[in-house]
Each structure stands twice: as C-alpha cells, then as structure tokens.
CSV table of C-alpha atoms and ligand atoms in Angstrom, one decimal:
chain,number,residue,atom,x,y,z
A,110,UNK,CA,95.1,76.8,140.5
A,111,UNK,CA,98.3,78.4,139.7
A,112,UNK,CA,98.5,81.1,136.8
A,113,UNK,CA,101.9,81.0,134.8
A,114,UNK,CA,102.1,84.1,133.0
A,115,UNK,CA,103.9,84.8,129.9
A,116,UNK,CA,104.2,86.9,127.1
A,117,UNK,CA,107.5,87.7,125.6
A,118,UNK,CA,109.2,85.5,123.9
A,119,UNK,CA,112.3,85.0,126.5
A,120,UNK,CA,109.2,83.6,128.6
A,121,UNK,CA,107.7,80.6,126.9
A,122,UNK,CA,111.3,78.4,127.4
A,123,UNK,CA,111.2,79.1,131.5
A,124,UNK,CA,106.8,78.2,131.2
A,125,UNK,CA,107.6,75.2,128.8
A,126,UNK,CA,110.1,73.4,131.5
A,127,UNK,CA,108.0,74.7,134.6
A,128,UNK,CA,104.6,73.5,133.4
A,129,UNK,CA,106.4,70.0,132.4
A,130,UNK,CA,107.4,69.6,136.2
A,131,UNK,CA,103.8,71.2,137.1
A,132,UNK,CA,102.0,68.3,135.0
A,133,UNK,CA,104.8,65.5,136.5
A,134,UNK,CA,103.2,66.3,140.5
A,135,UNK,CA,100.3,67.1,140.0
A,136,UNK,CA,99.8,70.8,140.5
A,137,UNK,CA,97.2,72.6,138.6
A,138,UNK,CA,97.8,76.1,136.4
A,139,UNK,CA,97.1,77.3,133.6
A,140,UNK,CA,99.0,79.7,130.9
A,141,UNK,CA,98.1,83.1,131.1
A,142,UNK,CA,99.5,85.0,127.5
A,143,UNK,CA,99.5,88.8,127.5
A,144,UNK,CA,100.1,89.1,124.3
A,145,UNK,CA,103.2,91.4,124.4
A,146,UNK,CA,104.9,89.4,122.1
A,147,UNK,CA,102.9,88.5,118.8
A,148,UNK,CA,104.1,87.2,115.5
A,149,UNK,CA,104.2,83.7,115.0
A,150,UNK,CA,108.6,83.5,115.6
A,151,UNK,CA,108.1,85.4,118.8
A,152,UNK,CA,105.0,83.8,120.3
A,153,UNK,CA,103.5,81.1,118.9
A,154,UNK,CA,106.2,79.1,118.0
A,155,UNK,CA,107.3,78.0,120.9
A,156,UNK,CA,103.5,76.7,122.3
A,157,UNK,CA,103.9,74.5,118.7
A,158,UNK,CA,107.7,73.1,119.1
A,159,UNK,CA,107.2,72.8,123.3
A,160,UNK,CA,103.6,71.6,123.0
A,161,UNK,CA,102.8,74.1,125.7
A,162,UNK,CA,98.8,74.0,126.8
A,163,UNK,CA,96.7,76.7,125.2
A,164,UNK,CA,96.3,79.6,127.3
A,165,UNK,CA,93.4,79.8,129.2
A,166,UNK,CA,93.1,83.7,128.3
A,167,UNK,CA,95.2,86.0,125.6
A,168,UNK,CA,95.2,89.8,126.8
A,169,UNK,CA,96.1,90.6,123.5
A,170,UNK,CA,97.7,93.5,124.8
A,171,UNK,CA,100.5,94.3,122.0
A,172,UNK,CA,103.2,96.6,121.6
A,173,UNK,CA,103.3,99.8,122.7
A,174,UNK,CA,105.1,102.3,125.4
A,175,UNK,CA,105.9,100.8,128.7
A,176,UNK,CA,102.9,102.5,130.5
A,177,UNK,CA,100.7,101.6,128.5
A,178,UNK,CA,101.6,97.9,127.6
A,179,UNK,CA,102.3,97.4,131.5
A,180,UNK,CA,98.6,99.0,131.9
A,181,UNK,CA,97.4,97.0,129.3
A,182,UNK,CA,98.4,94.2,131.2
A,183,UNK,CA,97.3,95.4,134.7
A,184,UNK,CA,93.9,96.1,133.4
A,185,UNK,CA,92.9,92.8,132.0
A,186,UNK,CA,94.7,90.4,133.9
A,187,UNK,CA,93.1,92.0,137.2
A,188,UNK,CA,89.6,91.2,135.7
A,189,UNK,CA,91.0,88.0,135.3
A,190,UNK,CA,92.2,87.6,138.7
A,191,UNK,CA,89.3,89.3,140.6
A,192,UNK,CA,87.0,86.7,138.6
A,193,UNK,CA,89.1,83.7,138.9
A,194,UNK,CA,90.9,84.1,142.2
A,195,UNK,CA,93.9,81.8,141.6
A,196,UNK,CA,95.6,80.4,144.5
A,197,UNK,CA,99.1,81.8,143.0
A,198,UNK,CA,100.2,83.4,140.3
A,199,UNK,CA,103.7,82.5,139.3
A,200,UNK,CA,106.0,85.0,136.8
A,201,UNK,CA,109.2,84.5,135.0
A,202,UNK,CA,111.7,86.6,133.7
A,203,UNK,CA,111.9,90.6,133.4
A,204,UNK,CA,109.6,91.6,131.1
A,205,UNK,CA,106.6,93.8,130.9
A,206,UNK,CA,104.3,91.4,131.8
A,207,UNK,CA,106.0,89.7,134.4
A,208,UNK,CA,106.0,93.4,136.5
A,209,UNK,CA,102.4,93.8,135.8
A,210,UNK,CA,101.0,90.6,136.5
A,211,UNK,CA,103.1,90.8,139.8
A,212,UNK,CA,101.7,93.9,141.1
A,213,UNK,CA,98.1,93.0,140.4
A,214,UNK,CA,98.3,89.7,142.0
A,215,UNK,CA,100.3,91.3,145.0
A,216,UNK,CA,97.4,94.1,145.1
A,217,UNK,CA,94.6,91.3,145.2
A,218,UNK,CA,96.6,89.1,148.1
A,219,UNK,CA,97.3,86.9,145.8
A,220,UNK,CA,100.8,84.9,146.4
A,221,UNK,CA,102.7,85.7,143.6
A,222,UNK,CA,106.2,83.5,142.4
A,223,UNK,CA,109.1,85.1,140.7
A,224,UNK,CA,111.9,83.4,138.9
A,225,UNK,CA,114.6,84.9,138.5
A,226,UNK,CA,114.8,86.8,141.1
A,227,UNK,CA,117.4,89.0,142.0
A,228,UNK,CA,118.9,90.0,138.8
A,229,UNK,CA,120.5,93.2,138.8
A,230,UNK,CA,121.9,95.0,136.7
A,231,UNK,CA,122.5,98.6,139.1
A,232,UNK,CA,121.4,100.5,135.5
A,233,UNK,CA,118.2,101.8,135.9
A,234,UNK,CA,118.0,102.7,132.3
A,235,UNK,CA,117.1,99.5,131.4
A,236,UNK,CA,113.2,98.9,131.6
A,237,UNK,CA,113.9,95.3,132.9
A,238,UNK,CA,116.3,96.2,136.0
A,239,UNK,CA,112.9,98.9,136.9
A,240,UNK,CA,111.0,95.4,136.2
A,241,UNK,CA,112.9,93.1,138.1
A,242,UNK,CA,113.4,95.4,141.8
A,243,UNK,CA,109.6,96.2,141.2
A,244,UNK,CA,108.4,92.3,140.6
A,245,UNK,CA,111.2,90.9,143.7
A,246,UNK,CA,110.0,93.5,146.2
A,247,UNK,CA,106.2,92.5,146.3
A,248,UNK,CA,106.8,88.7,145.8
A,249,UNK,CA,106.3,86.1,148.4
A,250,UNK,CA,108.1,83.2,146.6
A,251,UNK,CA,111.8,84.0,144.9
A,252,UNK,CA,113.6,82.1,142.6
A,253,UNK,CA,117.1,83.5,142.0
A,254,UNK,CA,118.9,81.5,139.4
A,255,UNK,CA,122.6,82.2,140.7
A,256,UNK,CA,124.5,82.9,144.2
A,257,UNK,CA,125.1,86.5,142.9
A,258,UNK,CA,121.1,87.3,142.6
A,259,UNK,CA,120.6,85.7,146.1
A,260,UNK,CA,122.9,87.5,147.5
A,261,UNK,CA,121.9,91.2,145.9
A,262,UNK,CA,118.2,90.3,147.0
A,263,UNK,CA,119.9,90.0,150.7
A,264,UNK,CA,121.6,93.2,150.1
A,265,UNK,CA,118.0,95.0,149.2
A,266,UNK,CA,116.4,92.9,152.7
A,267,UNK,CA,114.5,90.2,151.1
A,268,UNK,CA,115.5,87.1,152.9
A,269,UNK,CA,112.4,85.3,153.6
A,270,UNK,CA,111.4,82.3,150.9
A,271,UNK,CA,114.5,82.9,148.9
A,272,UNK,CA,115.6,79.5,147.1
A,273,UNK,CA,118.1,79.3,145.0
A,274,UNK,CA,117.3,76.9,142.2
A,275,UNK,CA,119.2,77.5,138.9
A,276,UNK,CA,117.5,78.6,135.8
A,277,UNK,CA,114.4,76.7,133.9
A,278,UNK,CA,115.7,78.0,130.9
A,279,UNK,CA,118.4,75.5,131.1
A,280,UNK,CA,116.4,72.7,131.7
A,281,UNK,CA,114.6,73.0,128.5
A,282,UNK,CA,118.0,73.7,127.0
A,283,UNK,CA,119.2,70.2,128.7
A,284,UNK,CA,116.2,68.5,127.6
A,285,UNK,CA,115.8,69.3,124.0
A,286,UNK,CA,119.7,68.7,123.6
A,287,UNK,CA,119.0,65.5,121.3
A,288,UNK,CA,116.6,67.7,119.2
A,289,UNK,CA,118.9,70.7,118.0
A,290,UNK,CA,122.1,69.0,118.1
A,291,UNK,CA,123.6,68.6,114.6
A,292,UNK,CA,126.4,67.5,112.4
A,293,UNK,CA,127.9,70.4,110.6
A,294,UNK,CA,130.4,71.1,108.9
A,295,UNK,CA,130.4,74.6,108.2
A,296,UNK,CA,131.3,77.1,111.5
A,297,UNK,CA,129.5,80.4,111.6
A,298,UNK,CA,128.7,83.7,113.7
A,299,UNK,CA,125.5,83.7,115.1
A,300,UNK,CA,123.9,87.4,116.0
A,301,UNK,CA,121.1,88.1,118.0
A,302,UNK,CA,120.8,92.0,119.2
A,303,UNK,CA,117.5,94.0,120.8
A,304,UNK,CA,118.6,95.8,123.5
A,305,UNK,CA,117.4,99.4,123.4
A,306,UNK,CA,121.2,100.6,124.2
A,307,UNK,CA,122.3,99.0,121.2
A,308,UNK,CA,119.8,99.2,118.5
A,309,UNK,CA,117.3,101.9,119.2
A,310,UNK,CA,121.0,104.0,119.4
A,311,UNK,CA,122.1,105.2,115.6
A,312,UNK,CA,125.5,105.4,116.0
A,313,UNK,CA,125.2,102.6,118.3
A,314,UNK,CA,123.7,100.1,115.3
A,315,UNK,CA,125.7,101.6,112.8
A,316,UNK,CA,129.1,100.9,114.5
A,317,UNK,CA,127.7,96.9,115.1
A,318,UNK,CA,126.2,96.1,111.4
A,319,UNK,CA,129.4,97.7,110.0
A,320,UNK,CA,131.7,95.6,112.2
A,321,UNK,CA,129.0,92.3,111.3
A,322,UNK,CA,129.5,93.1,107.5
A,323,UNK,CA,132.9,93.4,107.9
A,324,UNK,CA,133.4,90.0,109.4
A,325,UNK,CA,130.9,88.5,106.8
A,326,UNK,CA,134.0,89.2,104.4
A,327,UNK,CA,135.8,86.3,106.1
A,328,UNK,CA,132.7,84.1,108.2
A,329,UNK,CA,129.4,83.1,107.3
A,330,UNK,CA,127.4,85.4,109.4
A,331,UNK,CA,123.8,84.5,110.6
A,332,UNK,CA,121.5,87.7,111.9
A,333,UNK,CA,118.1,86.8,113.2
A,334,UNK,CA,116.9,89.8,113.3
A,335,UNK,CA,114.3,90.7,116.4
A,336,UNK,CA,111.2,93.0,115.0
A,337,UNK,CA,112.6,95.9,117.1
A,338,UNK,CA,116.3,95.8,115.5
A,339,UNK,CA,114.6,95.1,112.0
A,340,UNK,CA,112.6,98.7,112.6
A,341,UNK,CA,115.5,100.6,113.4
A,342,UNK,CA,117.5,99.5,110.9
A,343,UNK,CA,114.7,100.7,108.6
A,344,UNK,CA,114.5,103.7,110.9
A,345,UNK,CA,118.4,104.6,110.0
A,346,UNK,CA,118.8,103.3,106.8
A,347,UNK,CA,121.1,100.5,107.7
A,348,UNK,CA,120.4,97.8,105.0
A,349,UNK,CA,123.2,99.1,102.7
A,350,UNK,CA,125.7,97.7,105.3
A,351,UNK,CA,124.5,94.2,105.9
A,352,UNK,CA,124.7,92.9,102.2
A,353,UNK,CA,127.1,90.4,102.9
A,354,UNK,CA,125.2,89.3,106.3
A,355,UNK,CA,123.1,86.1,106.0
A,356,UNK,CA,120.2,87.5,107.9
A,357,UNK,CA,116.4,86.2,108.2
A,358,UNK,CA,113.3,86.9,110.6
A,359,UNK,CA,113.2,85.5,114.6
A,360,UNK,CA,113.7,82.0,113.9
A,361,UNK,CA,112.0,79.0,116.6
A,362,UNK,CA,113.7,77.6,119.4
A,363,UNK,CA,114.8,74.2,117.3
A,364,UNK,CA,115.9,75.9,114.7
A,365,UNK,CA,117.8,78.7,116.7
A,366,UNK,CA,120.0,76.3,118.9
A,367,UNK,CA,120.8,74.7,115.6
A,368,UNK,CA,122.3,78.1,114.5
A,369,UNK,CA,123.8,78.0,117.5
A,370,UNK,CA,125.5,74.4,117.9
A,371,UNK,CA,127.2,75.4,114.6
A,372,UNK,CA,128.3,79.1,115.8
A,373,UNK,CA,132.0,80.1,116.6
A,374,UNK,CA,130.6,83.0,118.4
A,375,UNK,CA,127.6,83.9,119.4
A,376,UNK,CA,127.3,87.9,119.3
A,377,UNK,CA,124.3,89.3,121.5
A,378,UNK,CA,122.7,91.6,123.9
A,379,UNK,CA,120.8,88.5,125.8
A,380,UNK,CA,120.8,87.4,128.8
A,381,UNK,CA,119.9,83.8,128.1
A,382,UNK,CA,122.2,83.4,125.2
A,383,UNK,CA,124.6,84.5,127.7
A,384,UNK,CA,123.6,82.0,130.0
A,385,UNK,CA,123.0,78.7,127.3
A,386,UNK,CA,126.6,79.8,125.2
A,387,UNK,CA,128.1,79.1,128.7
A,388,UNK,CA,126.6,75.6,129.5
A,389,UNK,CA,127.2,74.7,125.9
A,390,UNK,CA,131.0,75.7,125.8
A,391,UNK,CA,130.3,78.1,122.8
A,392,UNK,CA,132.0,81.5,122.5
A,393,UNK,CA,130.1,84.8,123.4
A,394,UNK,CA,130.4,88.2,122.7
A,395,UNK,CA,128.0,90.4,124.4
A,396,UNK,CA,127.3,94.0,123.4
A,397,UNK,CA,126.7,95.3,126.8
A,398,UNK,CA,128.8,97.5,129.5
A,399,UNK,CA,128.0,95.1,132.1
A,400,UNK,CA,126.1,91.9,132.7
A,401,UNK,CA,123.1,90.8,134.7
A,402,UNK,CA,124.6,87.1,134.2
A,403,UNK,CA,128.4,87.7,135.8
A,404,UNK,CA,129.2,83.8,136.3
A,405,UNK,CA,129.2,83.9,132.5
A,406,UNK,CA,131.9,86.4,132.7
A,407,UNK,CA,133.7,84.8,135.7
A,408,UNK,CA,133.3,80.9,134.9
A,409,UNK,CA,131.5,80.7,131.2
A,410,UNK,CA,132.4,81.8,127.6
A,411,UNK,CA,130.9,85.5,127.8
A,412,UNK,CA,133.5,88.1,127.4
A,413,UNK,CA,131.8,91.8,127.2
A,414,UNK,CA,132.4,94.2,123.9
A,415,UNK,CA,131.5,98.0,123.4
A,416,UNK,CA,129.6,98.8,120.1
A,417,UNK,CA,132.4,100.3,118.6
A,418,UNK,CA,133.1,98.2,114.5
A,419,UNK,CA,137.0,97.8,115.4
A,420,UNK,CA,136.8,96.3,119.2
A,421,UNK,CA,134.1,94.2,118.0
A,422,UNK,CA,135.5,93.1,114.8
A,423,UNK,CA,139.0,92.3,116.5
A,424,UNK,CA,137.0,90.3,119.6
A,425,UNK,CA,134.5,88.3,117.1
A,426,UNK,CA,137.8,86.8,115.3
A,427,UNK,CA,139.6,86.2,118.3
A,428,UNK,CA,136.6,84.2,120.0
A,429,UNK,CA,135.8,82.6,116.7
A,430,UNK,CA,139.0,81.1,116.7
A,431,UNK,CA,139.0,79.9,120.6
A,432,UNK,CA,137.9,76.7,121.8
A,433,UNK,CA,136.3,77.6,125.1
A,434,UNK,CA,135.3,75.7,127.9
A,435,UNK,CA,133.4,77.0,130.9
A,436,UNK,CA,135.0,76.5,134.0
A,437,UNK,CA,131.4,76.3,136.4
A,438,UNK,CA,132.6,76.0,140.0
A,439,UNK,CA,130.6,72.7,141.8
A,440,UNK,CA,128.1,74.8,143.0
A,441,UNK,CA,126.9,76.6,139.4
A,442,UNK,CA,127.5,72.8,138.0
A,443,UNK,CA,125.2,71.9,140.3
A,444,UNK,CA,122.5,74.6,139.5
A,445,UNK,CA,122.9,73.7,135.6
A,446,UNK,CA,122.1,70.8,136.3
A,447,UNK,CA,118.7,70.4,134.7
A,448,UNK,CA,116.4,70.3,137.6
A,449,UNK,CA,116.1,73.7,138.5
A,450,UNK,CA,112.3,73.5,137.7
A,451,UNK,CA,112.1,69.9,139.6
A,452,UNK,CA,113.2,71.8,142.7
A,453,UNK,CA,110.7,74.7,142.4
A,454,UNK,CA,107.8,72.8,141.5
A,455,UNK,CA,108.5,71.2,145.3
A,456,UNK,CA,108.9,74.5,147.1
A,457,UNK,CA,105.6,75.7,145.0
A,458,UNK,CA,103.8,72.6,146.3
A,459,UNK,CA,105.1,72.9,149.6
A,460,UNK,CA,104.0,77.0,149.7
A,461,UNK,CA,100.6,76.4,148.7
A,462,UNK,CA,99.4,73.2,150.5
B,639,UD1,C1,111.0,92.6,125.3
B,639,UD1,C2,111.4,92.7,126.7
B,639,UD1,C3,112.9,92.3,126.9
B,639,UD1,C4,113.1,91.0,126.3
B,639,UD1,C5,112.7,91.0,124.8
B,639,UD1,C6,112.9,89.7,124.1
B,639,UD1,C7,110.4,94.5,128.1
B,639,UD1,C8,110.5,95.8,128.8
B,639,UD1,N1,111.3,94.1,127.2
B,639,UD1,O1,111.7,93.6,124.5
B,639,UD1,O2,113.3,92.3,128.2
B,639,UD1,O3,114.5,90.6,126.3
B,639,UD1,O4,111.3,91.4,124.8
B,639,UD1,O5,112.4,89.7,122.8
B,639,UD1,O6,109.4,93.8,128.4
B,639,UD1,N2,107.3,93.7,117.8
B,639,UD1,C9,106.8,93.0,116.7
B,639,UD1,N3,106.3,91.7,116.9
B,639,UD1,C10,106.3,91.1,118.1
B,639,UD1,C11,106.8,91.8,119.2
B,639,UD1,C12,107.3,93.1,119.1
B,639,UD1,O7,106.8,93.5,115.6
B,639,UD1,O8,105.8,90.0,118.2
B,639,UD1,C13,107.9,95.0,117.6
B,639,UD1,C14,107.0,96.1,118.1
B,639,UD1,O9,106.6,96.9,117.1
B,639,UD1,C15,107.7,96.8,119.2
B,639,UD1,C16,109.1,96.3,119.2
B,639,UD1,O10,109.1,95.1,118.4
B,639,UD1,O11,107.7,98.2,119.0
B,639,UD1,C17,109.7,95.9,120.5
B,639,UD1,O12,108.8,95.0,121.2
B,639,UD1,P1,108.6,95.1,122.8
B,639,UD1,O13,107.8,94.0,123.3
B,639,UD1,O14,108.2,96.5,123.2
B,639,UD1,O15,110.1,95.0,123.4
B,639,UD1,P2,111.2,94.1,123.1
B,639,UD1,O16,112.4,94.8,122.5
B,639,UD1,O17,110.8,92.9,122.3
C-alpha cells in the first residue's frame, strides 16, 4: 500500500495524474489529506473535477504557523503510519505537508518518494526551499522534474535513485486539454499572486495592485485572489486600488485554465503557472527575483518582474502584446511529454516489488 499525501492545493493536480497511472498497473495507495488547504476552491474542488478517491484519512490540520501546521501534520499522520505501516509513502511538491509526511515516514523506515525533487531556489527565506532540501535529503525515491533539479541534487550528494521524469502536473495539464480549451474572443490578463515576498509585503502589494489597476484601464484584468492575498489586502487596506480589477475567489482547475487559454499574460508568483504558461505558449510575468523553474526563463514564456507599478506595468503590456512560443530543447520536449507519471508509476513498481 502506498500513501499519496496531499494537502495544498498545488498538490491535488501531481496526486490526480499519479493515482490515474497507480490505478492503470495495478499498484495500491491510497490519499492521505492533511488538511492544510481547506475551502472548497482550494481543496475540494479538485477531488470533484479530477474524480480523485476519497481520502482514506483527513488530518484536518488547518492553517496556522509553520511549526505548528508541520507538527500538526507530524503528529497525526505518524499515528497513522505506526498503525497502518504502509509499504511507501509517496509526497509531491513543497509544501508543508509534503516535509512533514516525509520526515515521519523516513523516521518509521518507511520508503518515502518525492517528486519534485531537486528544486532550488538558493533563498532560504522561502518556507518551501527549507521544505524541499529537508524532504530530498531523507528520501529514498527522487523525482526531479528538469535537468537543472537533477543536477543541484548531484551538487548536494544525492545520486542514488535519482530519475528524471518530468512533471505530473503537466500530464494532467495534457490530459484535460479538450476540457478547458475554449473559443474566445475577448483576450485578458490573468493574476494569480501568494507568495509571502509579494503579498504579506505592504509596499510590496501596494506597488502590484496599483500597477494591476492601472492596466485594467486598458485590459480586462482577471485576479483570483488566493485566501492569503485576500487577507492582506484587507490587512493594508488595498481594495480602493483594485476597482477597476475583475477579481473573484480561488476558482477550480477547469475553470482556471479557461482564464488562462484566454490570457495575454499570465502575472504570478507560481511555480506551476510558470511551468503550464510555457507548455501552452502563453505569456508570463512572474513577480519573483529568481525562479525555481529556470527552463521557463531559458526556453519558455516566463520573463521575471520586480514589484515595482512602473516595471510591471511597462512588462504586462509588452507581453500582452507578444505572441510567444517556447523554444523547449528535445530533451525538455521530451519531459513535457505527458508521461512523466507513466514513467514513475514503473520505477515505484520496480522499488517496491
Ligand atoms: C501554501 C504553500 C505554498 C503553495 C501554496 C499554494 C507552504 C509553506 N506553502 O501557501 O508553497 O504554493 O500553499 O496555495 O506549505 N487559507 C484559507 N483557506 C484555505 C487555505 C488557507 O483561508 O483553504 C488562509 C489561511 O488563513 C492562511 C493563509 O490562507 O493563513 C495561507 O495559507 P497557508 O497554507 O499557510 O499557506 P499558502 O500561502 O496557501
């Protein structure tokens, strides 16, 4: 029995195309949901538009500060595992959860599984860089999703059961492609922004949703607005400069990659809109000094912006306005291909027969 364990929303598109290629051979898991994400158009959702199994257990752990969410998590799942004893318990992403799942899995001897491995982003500011060297350096299966995360989990010393599969993420994004794609006529900007840098920052969220009300003068601009950016903006008063912004709750997955089949640019702080802008050829501006996703610098549509109203005003229109094409080398073709979780559904089966 393999655990897949999720809880943030950035989770449920890797579990949805892993646990497809789990049920395809045969391998038996089951979802574990920590809860860290909770409203329905964070969580839920995506169990309803992927059809994802029910999770065998909800930690229910909620929001809180990183010690004790990660806690939280430790606590219960370990009852979990010491009861249970799965034969591997498989993690995705960055978040919360996927650190503390890892380390009480790796405490118990458990095998644990890590995609997307190798992600770096050298700032250890961010909680998810302290998440990912933490959840790579006690796993015993890695999953990087480009050459660049292979190679800086060589440069820390972890070379054994490294594969380098491409991303899950874009699988599901391949293989709902008939789903979201739409006719339209109208092209917008589509924001999506909850990066601690940028929003829990005052001057930092000011300088953005001036810039984003600005360009709503000329574009119809689309802000899905994540519960931590919608706080702060309460926080610091900030509704007074998004009247002309079209903007609206987390929206689902269907309805999101609508939004963005229809966008100009994309504006964000994400990693996987990074990563899905590029395979789709759409134009992205992300709010972020450096990124953990480079070949979207190098070979996709991502081009990186400061929060500051006037660059990002000036480099909205200008990508609005371009028709970009990624320019993927074979070898990231080859990783985007749609298969990524075909390939480690094998390696999984091969680790634990
Ligand atoms: C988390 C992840 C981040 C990921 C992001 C995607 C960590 C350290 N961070 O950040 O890597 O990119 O999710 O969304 O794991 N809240 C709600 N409803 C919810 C969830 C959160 O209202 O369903 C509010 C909470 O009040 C909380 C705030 O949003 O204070 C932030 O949530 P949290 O899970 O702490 O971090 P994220 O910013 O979502």
């Amino acid at each position: 029995m393999i655990y897949l364990v999720g809880g943030a929303r950035p989770n449920f598109m890797k579990i949805a195309a892993i646990s497809r290629e789990f049920e395809k051979f045969d391998i038996s898991y089951d979802i574990i949901h920590t809860g860290q994400h909770y409203d329905y158009n964070m969580n839920q959702v995506f169990f309803d538009e992927f059809g994802l199994k029910k999770p065998l257990v909800h930690l229910e752990v909620g929001s809180g500060p990183h010690g004790e969410q990660t806690g939280k998590i430790m606590e219960r799942f370990e009852r979990l595992c010491l009861d249970e004893r799965p034969d591997m318990v498989f993690t995705v992403g960055d978040v919360n959860s996927t650190m503390g799942a890892a380390l009480v899995a790796a405490k118990l001897h458990i095998p644990v599984a890590h995609q997307e491995a190798g992600m770096r982003s050298g700032d250890k500011k961010m909680p998810e860089e302290i998440n990912r060297i933490v959840t790579d350096h006690i796993s015993d299966l890695l999953f990087p999703i480009s050459p660049k995360d292979f190679q800086n989990l060589y440069a820390e010393g972890i070379t054994e059961n490294v594969h380098l599969v491409g991303d899950p993420m874009i699988d599901n994004l391949l293989y709902y492609k008939e789903i979201y794609a739409c006719d339209h006529t109208e092209k917008i900007i589509l924001v999506e922004l909850h990066r601690p840098a940028n929003v829990d920052d005052p001057k930092n969220l000011t300088e953005i949703v001036i810039a984003l009300n600005q360009l709503a003068e000329r574009y119809h601009v689309v802000f899905t607005i994540h519960p931590r950016t919608k706080k702060k903006i309460e926080e610091f008063k900030l509704w007074q400069y998004l009247d002309m912004v079209d903007h609206c709750d987390p929206v689902g997955y269907f309805d999101f990659h609508k939004l963005m089949n229809q966008a100009g640019c994309v504006i964000t702080d994400s990693d996987g809109i990074q990563q899905e802008t590029s395979v789709l050829n759409i134009s992205c501006l992300a709010i972020r000094d450096t990124s953990n996703i480079q070949y979207t610098i190098d070979h996709g549509t991502t081009q990186l912006c400061s929060p500051d109203r006037v660059e990002l005003f000036s480099k909205a229109v200008c990508k609005y306005h371009m028709n970009e094409k990624s320019n993927f080398p074979k070898q990231l073709k080859d990783l985007n291909d749609g298969k990524s979780s075909e390939r480690i559904t094998q390696i999984v089966k091969g680790y634990i027969i």
